[in-house]
Coordinates of C-alpha atoms and ligand atoms in Angstrom, one line a residue:
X1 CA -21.7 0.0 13.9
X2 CA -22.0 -1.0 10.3
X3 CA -20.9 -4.0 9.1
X4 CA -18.1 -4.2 6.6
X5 CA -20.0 -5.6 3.3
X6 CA -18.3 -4.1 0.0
X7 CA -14.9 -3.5 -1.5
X8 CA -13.5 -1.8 -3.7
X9 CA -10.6 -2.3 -6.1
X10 CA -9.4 0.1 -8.1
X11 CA -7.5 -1.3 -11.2
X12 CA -7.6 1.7 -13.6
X13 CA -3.8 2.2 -13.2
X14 CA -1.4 2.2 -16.2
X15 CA 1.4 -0.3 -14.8
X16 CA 4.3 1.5 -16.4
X17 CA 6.5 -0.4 -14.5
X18 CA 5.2 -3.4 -16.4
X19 CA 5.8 -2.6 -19.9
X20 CA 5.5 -4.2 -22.2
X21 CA 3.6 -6.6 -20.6
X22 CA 0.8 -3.9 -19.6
X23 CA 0.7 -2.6 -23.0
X24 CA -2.6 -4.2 -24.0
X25 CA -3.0 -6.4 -20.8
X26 CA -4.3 -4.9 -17.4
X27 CA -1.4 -5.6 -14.9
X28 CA -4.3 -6.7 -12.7
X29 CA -4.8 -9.8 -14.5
X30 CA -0.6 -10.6 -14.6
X31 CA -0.6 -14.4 -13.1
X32 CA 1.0 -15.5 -9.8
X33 CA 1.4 -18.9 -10.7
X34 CA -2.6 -19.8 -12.4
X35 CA -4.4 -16.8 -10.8
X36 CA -4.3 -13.4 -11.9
X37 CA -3.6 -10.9 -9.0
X38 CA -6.6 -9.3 -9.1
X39 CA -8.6 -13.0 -8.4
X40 CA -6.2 -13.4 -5.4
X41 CA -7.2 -9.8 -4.3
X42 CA -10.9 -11.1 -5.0
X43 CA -10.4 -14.2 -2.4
X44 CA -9.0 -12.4 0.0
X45 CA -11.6 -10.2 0.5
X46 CA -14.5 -13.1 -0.4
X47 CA -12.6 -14.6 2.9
X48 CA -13.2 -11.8 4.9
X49 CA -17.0 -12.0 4.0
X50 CA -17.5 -9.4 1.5
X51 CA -20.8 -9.4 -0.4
X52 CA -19.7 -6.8 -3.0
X53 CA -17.3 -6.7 -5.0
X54 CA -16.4 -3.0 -6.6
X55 CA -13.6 -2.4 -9.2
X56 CA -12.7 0.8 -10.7
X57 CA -11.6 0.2 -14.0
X58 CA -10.4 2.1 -17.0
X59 CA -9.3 1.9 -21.0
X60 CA -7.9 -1.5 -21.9
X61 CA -9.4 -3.4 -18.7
X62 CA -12.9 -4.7 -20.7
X63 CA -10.7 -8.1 -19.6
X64 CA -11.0 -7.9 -16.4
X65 CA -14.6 -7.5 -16.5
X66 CA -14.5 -10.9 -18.7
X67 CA -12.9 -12.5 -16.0
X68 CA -15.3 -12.6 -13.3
X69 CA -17.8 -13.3 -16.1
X70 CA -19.8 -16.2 -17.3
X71 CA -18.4 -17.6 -20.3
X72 CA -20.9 -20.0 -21.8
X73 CA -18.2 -21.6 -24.6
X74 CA -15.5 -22.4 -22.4
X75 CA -18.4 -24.0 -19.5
X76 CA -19.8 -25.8 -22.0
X77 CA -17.0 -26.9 -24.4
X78 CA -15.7 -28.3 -20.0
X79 CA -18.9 -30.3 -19.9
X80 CA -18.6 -32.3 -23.3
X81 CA -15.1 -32.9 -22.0
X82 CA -16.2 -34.2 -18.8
X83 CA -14.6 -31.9 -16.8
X84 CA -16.2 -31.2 -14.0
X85 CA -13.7 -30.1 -10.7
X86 CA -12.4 -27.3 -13.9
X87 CA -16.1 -26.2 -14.6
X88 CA -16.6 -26.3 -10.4
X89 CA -13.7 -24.4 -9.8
X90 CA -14.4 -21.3 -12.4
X91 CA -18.1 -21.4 -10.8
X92 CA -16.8 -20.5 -7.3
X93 CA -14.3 -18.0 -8.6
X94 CA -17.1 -16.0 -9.9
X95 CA -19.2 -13.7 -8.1
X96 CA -22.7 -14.5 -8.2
X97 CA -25.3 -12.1 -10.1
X98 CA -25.3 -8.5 -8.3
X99 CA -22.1 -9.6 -6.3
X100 CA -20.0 -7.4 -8.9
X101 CA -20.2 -3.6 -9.9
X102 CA -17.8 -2.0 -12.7
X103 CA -17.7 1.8 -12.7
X104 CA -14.7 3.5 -14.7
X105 CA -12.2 6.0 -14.1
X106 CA -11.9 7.7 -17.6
X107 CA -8.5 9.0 -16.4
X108 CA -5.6 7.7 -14.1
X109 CA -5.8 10.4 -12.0
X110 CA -4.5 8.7 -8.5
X111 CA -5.6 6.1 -6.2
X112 CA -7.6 8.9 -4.6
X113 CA -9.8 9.6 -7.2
X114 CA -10.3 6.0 -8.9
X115 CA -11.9 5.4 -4.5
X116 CA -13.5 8.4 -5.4
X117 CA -15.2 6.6 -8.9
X118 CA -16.9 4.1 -6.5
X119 CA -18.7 7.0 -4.2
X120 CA -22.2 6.2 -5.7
X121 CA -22.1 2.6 -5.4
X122 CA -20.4 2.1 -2.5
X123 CA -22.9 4.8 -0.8
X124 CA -23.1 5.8 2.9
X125 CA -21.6 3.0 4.8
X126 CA -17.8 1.9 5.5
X127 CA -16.1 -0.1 2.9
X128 CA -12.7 -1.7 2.3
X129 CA -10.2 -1.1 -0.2
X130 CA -7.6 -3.6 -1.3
X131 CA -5.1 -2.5 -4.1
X132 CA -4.3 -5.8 -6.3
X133 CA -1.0 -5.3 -6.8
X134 CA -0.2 -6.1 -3.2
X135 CA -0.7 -9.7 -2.5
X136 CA -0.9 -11.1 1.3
X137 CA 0.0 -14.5 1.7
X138 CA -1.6 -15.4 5.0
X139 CA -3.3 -17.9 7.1
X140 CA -6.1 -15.6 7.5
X141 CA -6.8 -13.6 5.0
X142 CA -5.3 -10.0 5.7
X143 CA -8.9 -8.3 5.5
X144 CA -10.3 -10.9 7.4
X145 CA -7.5 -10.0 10.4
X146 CA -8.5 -6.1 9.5
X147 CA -12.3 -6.5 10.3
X148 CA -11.8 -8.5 13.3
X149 CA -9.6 -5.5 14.7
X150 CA -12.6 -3.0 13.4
X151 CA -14.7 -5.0 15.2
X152 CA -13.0 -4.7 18.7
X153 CA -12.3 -1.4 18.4
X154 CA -16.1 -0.9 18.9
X155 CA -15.8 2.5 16.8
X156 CA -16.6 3.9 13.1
X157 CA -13.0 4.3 13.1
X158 CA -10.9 3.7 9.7
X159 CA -8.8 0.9 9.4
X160 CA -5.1 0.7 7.8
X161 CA -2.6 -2.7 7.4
X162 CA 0.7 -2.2 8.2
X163 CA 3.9 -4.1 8.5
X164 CA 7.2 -3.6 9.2
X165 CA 9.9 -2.4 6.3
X166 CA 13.4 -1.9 7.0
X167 CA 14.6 1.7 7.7
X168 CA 17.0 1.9 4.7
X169 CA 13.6 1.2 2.6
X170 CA 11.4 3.8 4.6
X171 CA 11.5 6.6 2.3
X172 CA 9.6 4.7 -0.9
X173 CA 6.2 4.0 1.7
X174 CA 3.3 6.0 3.5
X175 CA 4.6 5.7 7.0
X176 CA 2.5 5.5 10.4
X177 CA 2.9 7.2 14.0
X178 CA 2.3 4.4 16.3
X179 CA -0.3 5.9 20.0
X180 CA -2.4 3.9 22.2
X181 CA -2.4 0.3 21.9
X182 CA -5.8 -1.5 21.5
X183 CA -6.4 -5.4 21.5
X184 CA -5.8 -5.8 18.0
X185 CA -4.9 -2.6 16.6
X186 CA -3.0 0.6 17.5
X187 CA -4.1 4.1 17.2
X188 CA -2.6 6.0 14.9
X189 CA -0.9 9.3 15.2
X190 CA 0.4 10.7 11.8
X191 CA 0.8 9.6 8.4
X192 CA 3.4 10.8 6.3
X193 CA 3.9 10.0 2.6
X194 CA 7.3 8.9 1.4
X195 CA 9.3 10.6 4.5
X196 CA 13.0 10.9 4.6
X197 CA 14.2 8.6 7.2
X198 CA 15.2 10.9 9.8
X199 CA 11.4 12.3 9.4
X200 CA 9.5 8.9 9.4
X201 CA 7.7 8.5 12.7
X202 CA 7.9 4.7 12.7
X203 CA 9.0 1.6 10.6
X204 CA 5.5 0.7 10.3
X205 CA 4.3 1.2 6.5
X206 CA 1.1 1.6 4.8
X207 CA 0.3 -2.0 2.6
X208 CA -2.6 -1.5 0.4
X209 CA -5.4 -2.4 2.9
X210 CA -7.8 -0.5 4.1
X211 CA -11.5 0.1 5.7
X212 CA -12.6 3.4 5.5
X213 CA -15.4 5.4 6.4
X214 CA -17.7 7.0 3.5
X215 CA -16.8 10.3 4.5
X216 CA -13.4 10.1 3.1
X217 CA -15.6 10.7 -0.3
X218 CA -16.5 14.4 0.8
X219 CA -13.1 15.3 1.2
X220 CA -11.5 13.3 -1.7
X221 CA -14.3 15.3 -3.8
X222 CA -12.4 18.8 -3.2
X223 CA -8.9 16.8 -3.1
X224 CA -6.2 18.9 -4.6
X225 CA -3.7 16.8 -6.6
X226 CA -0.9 15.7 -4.7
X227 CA 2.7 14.0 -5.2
X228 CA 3.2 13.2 -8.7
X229 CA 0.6 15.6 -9.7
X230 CA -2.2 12.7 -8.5
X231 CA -5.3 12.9 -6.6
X232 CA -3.9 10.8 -3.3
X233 CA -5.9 8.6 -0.9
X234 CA -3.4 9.2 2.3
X235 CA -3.5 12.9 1.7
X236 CA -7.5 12.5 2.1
X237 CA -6.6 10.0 4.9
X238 CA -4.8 12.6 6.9
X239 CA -7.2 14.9 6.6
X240 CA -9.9 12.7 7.7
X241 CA -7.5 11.4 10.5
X242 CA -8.6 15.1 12.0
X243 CA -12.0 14.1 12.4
X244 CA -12.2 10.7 12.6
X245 CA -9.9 8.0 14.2
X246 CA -7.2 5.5 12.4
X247 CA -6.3 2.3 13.6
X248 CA -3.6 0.5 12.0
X249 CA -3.5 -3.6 12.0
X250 CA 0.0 -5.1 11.8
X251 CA -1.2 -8.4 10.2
X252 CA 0.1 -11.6 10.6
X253 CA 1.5 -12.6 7.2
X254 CA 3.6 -11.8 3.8
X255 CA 3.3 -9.1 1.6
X256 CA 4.7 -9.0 -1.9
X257 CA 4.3 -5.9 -3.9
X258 CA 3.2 -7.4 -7.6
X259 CA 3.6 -3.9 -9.0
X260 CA 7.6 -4.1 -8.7
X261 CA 9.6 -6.8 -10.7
X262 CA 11.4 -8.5 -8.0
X263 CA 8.0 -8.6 -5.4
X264 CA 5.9 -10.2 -8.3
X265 CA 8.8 -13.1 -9.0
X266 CA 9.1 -13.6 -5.4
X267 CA 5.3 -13.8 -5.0
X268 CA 5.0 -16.5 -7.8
X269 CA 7.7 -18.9 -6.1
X270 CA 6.6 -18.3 -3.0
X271 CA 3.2 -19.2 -4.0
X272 CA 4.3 -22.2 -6.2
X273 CA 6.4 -23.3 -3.4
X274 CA 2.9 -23.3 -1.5
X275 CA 1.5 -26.0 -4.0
X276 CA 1.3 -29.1 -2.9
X277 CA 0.6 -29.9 -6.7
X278 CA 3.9 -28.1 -7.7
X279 CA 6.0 -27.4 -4.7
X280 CA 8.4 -30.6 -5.4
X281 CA 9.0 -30.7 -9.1
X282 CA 9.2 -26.9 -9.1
X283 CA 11.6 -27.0 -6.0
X284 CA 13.9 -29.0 -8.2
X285 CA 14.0 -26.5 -10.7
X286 CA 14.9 -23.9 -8.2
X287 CA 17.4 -26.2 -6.9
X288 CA 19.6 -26.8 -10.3
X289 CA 18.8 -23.1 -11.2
X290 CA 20.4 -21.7 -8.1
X291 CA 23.3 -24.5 -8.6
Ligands
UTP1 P1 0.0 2.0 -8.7 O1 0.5 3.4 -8.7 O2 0.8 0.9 -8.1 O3 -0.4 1.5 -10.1 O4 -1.5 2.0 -8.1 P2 -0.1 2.0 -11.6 O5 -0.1 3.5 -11.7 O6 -1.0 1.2 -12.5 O7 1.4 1.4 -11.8 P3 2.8 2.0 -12.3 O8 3.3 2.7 -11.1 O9 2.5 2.9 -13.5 O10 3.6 0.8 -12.7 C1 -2.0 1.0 -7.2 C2 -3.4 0.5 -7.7 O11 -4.2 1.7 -7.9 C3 -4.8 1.6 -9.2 C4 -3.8 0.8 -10.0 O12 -4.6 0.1 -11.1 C5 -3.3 -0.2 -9.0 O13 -4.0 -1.4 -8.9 N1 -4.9 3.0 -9.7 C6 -3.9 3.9 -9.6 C7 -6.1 3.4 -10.3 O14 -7.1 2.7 -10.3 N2 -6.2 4.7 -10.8 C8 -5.2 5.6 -10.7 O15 -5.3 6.7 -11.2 C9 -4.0 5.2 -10.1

């Protein structure tokens, strides 16, 4: 079984739901509290032990490419100032030279196709995927807990995080059908898109993890456009769920969804509240905020 070396992010979105912020920003780079969510993705998945890092990016997101860059002025302008844990910090944010590959999807057309962008570097060997505006707070990082499952399933299965949602909420998610139980994952039995709650077969919803097999590329190359006229990764999942097996890993740990208003303010308290730096000043705020 092949290890589980390289990830991909795909950040070629438009973040609608963002404007104005995302107008001339990538959302990927929005800040929960001093980290953009796409550096949080980035440490998650470093945490797991990935040795490449992938992103799919798109118009407007040269910044994101900055990000993980060198920048000479600001390491040097650090060291006149004497700043040295700054300088050491940035250095172990970055990935080292060859860690990080940058391919583009000219146009947003769907999760499915931006996976699709990374087919030639990611080439014939399973891979992750981790979508950046889904943060998992955890004590081990939620890939991390994913590979450990892939790895005691003892298969080149596919891999999919999951967690429980209330059923009121069921309808807004890709939903799992829950089979035989392994020691740290489940086998999956269907995958259904945004069901009506009568139709989903569990409470168990998809998160914006996953480790997948490369020949999810063959089928998302004929993919037909799906719900909201997009090229969709869990349609080429099902179809590759005929072929292949899906596990999914309910992970120990919180999720907040950074693409929706109220997940990415929840996500920066709950993460400032996390600080050992800032939990008690800000805690204070909260405190004569909330009266
Ligand atoms: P979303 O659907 O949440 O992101 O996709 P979006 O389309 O940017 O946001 P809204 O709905 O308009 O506010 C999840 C992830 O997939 C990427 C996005 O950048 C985001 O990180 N994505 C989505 C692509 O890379 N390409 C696409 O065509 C669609």
């Amino acid at each position: 079984m092949k290890r589980i070396r390289k990830a991909v992010f795909p950040v070629a979105g438009l973040g609608t739901r963002f404007l104005p912020a995302t107008k001339a920003m990538p959302k990927e780079m929005l800040t929960v509290v001093d980290r953009p969510l796409i550096q949080h993705v980035v440490d998650e998945a470093r945490q797991a032990g990935i040795e490449h890092f992938i992103f799919v990016t798109g118009r407007n997101k040269g910044v994101i490419e900055d990000h993980f860059d060198y920048q000479f002025e600001l390491d040097s302008t650090l060291d006149q100032r004497g700043k040295a844990k700054e300088q050491a910090a940035l250095e172990a944010d970055q990935p080292k030279a060859g860690e990080a590959s940058f391919t583009r999807q000219q146009r947003p057309l769907g999760l499915g196709h931006a996976v699709w962008c990374a087919r030639e570097i990611v080439g014939d060997e399973p891979f992750a995927v981790l979508l950046p505006d889904v943060l998992v707070k955890a004590k081990r990082s939620c890939l991390a807990q994913m590979i450990d499952a892939y790895n005691a399933a003892g298969t080149a299965c596919n891999i999919i995080a999951v967690e429980e949602t209330p059923m009121e909420n069921i309808s807004s998610y890709g939903v799992v059908g829950i089979g035989k139980q392994h020691a740290k994952s489940f086998e999956i039995t269907a995958m259904v898109e945004k069901p009506k709650r009568e139709a989903a077969p569990s409470n168990l919803s998809i998160t914006g993890r996953y480790i997948l097999q490369p020949e999810i590329f063959k089928i998302l190359e004929n993919q037909q456009t799906g719900a909201g006229g997009e090229i969709q990764l869990t349609d080429a999942m099902i179809r590759l769920a005929k072929d292949q097996p899906f596990h999914g890993v309910k992970f120990e740990g919180q999720s907040y969804d950074c693409g929706s208003k109220i997940g990415f303010l929840t996500a920066n308290v709950a993460y400032a509240l996390d600080r050992p730096d800032l939990a008690p000043a800000f805690r204070a705020e909260l405190k004569k905020l909330l009266g």
